[in-house]
PDB file of C-alpha atoms in Angstrom:
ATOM      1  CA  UNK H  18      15.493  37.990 -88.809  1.00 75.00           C
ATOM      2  CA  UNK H  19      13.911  41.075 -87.936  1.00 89.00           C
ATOM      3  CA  UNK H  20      11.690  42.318 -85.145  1.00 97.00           C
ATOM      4  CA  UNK H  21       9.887  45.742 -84.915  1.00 98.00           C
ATOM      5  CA  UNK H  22       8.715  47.903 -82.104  1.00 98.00           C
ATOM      6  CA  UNK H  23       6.565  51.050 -82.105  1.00 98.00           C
ATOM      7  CA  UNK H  24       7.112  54.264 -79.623  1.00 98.00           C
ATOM      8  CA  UNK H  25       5.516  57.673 -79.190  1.00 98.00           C
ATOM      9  CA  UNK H  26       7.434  60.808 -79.441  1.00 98.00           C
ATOM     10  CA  UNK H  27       7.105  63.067 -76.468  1.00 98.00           C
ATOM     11  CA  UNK H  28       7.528  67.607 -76.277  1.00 97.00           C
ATOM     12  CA  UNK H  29      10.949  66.680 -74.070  1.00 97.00           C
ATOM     13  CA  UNK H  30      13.150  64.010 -76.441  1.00 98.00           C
ATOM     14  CA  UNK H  31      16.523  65.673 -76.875  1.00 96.00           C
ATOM     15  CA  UNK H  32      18.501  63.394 -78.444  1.00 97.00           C
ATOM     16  CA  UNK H  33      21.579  64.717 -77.466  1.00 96.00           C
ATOM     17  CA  UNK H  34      23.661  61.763 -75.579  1.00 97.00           C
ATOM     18  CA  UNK H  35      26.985  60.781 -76.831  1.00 98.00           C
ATOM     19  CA  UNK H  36      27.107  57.658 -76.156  1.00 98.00           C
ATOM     20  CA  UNK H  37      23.750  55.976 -76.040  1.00 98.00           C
ATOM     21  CA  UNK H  38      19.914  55.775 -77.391  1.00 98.00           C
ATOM     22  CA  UNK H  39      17.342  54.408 -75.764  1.00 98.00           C
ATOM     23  CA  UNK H  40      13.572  53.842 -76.250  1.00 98.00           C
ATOM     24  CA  UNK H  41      10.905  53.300 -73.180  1.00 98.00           C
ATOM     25  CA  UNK H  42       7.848  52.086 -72.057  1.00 98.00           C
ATOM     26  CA  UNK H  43       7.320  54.530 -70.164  1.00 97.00           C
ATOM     27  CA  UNK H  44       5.178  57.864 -70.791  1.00 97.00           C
ATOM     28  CA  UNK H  45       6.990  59.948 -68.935  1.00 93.00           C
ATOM     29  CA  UNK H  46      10.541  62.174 -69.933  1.00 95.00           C
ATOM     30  CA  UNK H  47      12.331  64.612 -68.191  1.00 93.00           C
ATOM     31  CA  UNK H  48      14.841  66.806 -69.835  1.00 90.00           C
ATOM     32  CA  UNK H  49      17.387  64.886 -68.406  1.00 92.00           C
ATOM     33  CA  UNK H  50      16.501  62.065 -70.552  1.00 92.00           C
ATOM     34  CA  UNK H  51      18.306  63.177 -72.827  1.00 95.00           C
ATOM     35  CA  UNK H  52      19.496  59.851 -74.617  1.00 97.00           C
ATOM     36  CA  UNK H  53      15.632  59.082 -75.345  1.00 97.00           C
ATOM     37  CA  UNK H  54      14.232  59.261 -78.059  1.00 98.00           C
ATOM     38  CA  UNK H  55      10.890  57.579 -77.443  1.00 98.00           C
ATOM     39  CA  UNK H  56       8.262  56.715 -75.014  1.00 98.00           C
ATOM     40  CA  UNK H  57       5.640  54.709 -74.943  1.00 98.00           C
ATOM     41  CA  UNK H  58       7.155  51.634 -76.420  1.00 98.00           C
ATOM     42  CA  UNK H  59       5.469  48.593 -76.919  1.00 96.00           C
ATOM     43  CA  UNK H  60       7.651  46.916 -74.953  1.00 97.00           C
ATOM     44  CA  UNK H  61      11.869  46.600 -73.026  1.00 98.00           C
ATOM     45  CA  UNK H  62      14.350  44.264 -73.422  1.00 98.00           C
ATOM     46  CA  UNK H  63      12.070  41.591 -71.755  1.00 98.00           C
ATOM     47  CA  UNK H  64       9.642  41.409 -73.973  1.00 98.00           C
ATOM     48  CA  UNK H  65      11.831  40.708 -77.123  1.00 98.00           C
ATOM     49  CA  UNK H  66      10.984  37.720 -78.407  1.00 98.00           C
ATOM     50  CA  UNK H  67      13.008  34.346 -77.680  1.00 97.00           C
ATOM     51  CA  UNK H  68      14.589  33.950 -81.111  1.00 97.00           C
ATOM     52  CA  UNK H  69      16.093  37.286 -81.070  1.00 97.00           C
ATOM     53  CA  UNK H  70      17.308  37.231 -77.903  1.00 98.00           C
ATOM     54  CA  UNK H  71      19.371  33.716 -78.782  1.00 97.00           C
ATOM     55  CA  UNK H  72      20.373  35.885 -81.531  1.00 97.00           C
ATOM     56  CA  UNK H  73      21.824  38.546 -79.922  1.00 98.00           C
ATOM     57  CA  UNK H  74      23.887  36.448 -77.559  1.00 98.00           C
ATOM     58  CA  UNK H  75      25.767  34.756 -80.398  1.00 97.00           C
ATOM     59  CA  UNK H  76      29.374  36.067 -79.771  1.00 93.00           C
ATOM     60  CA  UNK H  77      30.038  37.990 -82.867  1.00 90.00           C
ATOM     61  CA  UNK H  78      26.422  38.855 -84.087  1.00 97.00           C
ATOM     62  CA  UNK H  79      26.196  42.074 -86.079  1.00 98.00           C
ATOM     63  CA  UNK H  80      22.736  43.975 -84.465  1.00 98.00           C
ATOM     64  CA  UNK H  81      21.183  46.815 -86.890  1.00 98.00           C
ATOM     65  CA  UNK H  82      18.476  48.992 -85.447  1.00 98.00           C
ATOM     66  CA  UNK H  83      16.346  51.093 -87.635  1.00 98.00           C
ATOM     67  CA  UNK H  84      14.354  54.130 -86.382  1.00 98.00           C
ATOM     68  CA  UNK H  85      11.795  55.084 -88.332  1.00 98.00           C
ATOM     69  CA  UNK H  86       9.889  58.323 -88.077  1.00 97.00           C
ATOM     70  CA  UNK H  87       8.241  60.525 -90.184  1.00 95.00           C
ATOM     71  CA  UNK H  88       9.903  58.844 -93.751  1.00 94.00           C
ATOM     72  CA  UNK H  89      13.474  59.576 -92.065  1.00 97.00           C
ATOM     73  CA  UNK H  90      15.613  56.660 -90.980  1.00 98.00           C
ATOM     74  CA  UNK H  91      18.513  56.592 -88.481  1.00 98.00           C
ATOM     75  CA  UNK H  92      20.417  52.967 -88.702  1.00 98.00           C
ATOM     76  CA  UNK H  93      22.646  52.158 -85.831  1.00 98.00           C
ATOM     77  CA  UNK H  94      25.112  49.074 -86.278  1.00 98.00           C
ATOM     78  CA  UNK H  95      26.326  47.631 -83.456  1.00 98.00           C
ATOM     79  CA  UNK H  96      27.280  44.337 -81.868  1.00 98.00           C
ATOM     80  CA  UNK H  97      25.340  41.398 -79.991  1.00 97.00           C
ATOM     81  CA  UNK H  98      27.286  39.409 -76.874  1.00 97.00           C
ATOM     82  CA  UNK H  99      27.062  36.427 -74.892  1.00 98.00           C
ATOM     83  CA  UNK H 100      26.764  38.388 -71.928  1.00 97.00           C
ATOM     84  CA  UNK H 101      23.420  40.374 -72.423  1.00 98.00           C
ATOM     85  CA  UNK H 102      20.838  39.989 -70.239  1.00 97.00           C
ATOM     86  CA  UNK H 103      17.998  41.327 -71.843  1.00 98.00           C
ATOM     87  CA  UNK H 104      15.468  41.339 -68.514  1.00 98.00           C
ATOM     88  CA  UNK H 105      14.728  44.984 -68.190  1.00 98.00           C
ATOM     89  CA  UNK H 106      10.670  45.561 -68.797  1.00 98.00           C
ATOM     90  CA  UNK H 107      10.629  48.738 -69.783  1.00 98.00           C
ATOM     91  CA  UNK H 108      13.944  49.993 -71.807  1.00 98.00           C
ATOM     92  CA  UNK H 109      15.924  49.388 -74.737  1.00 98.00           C
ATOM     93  CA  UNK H 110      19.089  50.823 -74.713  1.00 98.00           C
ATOM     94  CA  UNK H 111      22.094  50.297 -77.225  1.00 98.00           C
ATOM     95  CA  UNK H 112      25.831  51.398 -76.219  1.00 98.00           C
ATOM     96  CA  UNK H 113      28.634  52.688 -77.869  1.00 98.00           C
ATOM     97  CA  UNK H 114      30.531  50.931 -74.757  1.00 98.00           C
ATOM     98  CA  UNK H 115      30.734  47.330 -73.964  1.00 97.00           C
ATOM     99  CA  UNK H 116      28.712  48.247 -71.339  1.00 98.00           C
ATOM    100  CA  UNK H 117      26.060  45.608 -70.477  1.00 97.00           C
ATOM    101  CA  UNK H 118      22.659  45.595 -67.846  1.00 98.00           C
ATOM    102  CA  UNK H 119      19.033  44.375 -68.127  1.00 98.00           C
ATOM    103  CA  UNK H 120      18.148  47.031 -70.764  1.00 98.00           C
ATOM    104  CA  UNK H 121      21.395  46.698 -72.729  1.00 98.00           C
ATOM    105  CA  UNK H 122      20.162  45.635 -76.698  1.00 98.00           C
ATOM    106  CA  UNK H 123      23.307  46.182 -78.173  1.00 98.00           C
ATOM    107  CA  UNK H 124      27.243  47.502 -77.667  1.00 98.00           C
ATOM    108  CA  UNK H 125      29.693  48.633 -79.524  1.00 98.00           C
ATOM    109  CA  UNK H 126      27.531  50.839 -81.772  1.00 98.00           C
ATOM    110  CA  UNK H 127      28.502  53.071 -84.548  1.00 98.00           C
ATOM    111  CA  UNK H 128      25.956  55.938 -83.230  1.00 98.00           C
ATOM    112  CA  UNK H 129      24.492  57.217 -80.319  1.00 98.00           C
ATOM    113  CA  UNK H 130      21.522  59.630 -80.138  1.00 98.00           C
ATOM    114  CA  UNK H 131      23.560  62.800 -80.732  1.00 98.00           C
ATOM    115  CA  UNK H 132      24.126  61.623 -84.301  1.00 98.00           C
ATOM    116  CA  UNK H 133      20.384  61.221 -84.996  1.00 98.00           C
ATOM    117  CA  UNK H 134      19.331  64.087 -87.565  1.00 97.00           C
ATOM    118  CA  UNK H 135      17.651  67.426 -85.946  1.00 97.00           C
ATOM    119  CA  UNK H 136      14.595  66.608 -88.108  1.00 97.00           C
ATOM    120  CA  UNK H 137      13.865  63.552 -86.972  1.00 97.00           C
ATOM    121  CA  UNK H 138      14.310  64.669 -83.219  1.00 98.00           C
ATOM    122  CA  UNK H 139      12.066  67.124 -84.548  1.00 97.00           C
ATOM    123  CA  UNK H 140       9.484  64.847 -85.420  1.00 98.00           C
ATOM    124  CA  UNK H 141       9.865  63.063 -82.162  1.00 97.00           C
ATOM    125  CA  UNK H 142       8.810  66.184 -80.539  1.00 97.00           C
ATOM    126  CA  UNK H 143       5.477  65.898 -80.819  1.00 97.00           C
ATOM    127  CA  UNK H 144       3.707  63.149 -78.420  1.00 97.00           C
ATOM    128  CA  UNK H 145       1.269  62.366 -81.566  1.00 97.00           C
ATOM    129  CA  UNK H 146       4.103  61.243 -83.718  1.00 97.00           C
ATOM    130  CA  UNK H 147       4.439  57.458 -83.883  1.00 98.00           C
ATOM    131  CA  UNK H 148       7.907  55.354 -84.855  1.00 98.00           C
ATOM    132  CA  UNK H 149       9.470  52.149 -85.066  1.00 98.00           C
ATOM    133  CA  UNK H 150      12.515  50.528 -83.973  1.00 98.00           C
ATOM    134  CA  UNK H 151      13.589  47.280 -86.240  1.00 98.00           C
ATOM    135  CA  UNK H 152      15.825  45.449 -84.742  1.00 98.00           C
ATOM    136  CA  UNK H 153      17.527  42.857 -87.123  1.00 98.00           C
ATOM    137  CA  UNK H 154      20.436  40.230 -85.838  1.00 97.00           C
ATOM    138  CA  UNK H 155      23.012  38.520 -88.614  1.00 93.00           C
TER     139      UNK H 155
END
């Protein structure tokens, strides 16, 4: 099963955090932000659809998210648990920790946003620049 979700890129994604990524709702991104690596999403954690949601609170469920941007791909492989809430509105977050809050999607990921190649952040750069997370859950 697979679910997608489209952001915005934004003049201040850095894409430099070691040990998270994170897309947003929101239009706004500081510097600081510097585990985002879009804005403008069409929805957080909240709005995930049922299904999925079951899906990632299967103990042992294998998560892959795939951002898409430009024709680049960045796949992230990380881990679903029973304890994810999945109630924040407006972020999507996935953790090399075992970490988990309200915009926790996954933990125990292979990558965070540091990995993600300079093109793509690139890409992501400029606020007319549309991409997709897919979020698939085995």
């Amino acid at each position: 099963m697979e679910f997608e979700i489209e952001f915005s890129g934004h003049p201040n994604v850095r894409s430099n955090h070691q040990k998270t990524i994170e897309i947003t709702k929101s239009d706004h991104l500081t510097p600081s932000g510097d585990c985002i690596v879009g804005v403008c999403a069409a929805l957080g954690c909240a709005g995930l659809p049922e299904d999925i949601k079951a899906r990632l609170r299967v103990p042992g469920s294998h998560v892959r998210c795939t951002i898409t941007v430009g024709g680049y791909e960045f796949v992230v492989r990380g881990e679903g648990h029973p304890d994810l809430l999945l109630e924040d509105a407006e972020d999507i977050v996935m953790r090399k920790s075992d970490y988990v809050c309200p915009r926790t999607l996954a933990i125990r990921c292979d990558k965070a946003s540091d990995m993600m190649p300079r093109e793509m952040v690139a890409l992501l750069r400029d606020p007319r620049m549309r991409g997709r997370l897919a979020i698939a859950v085995d």
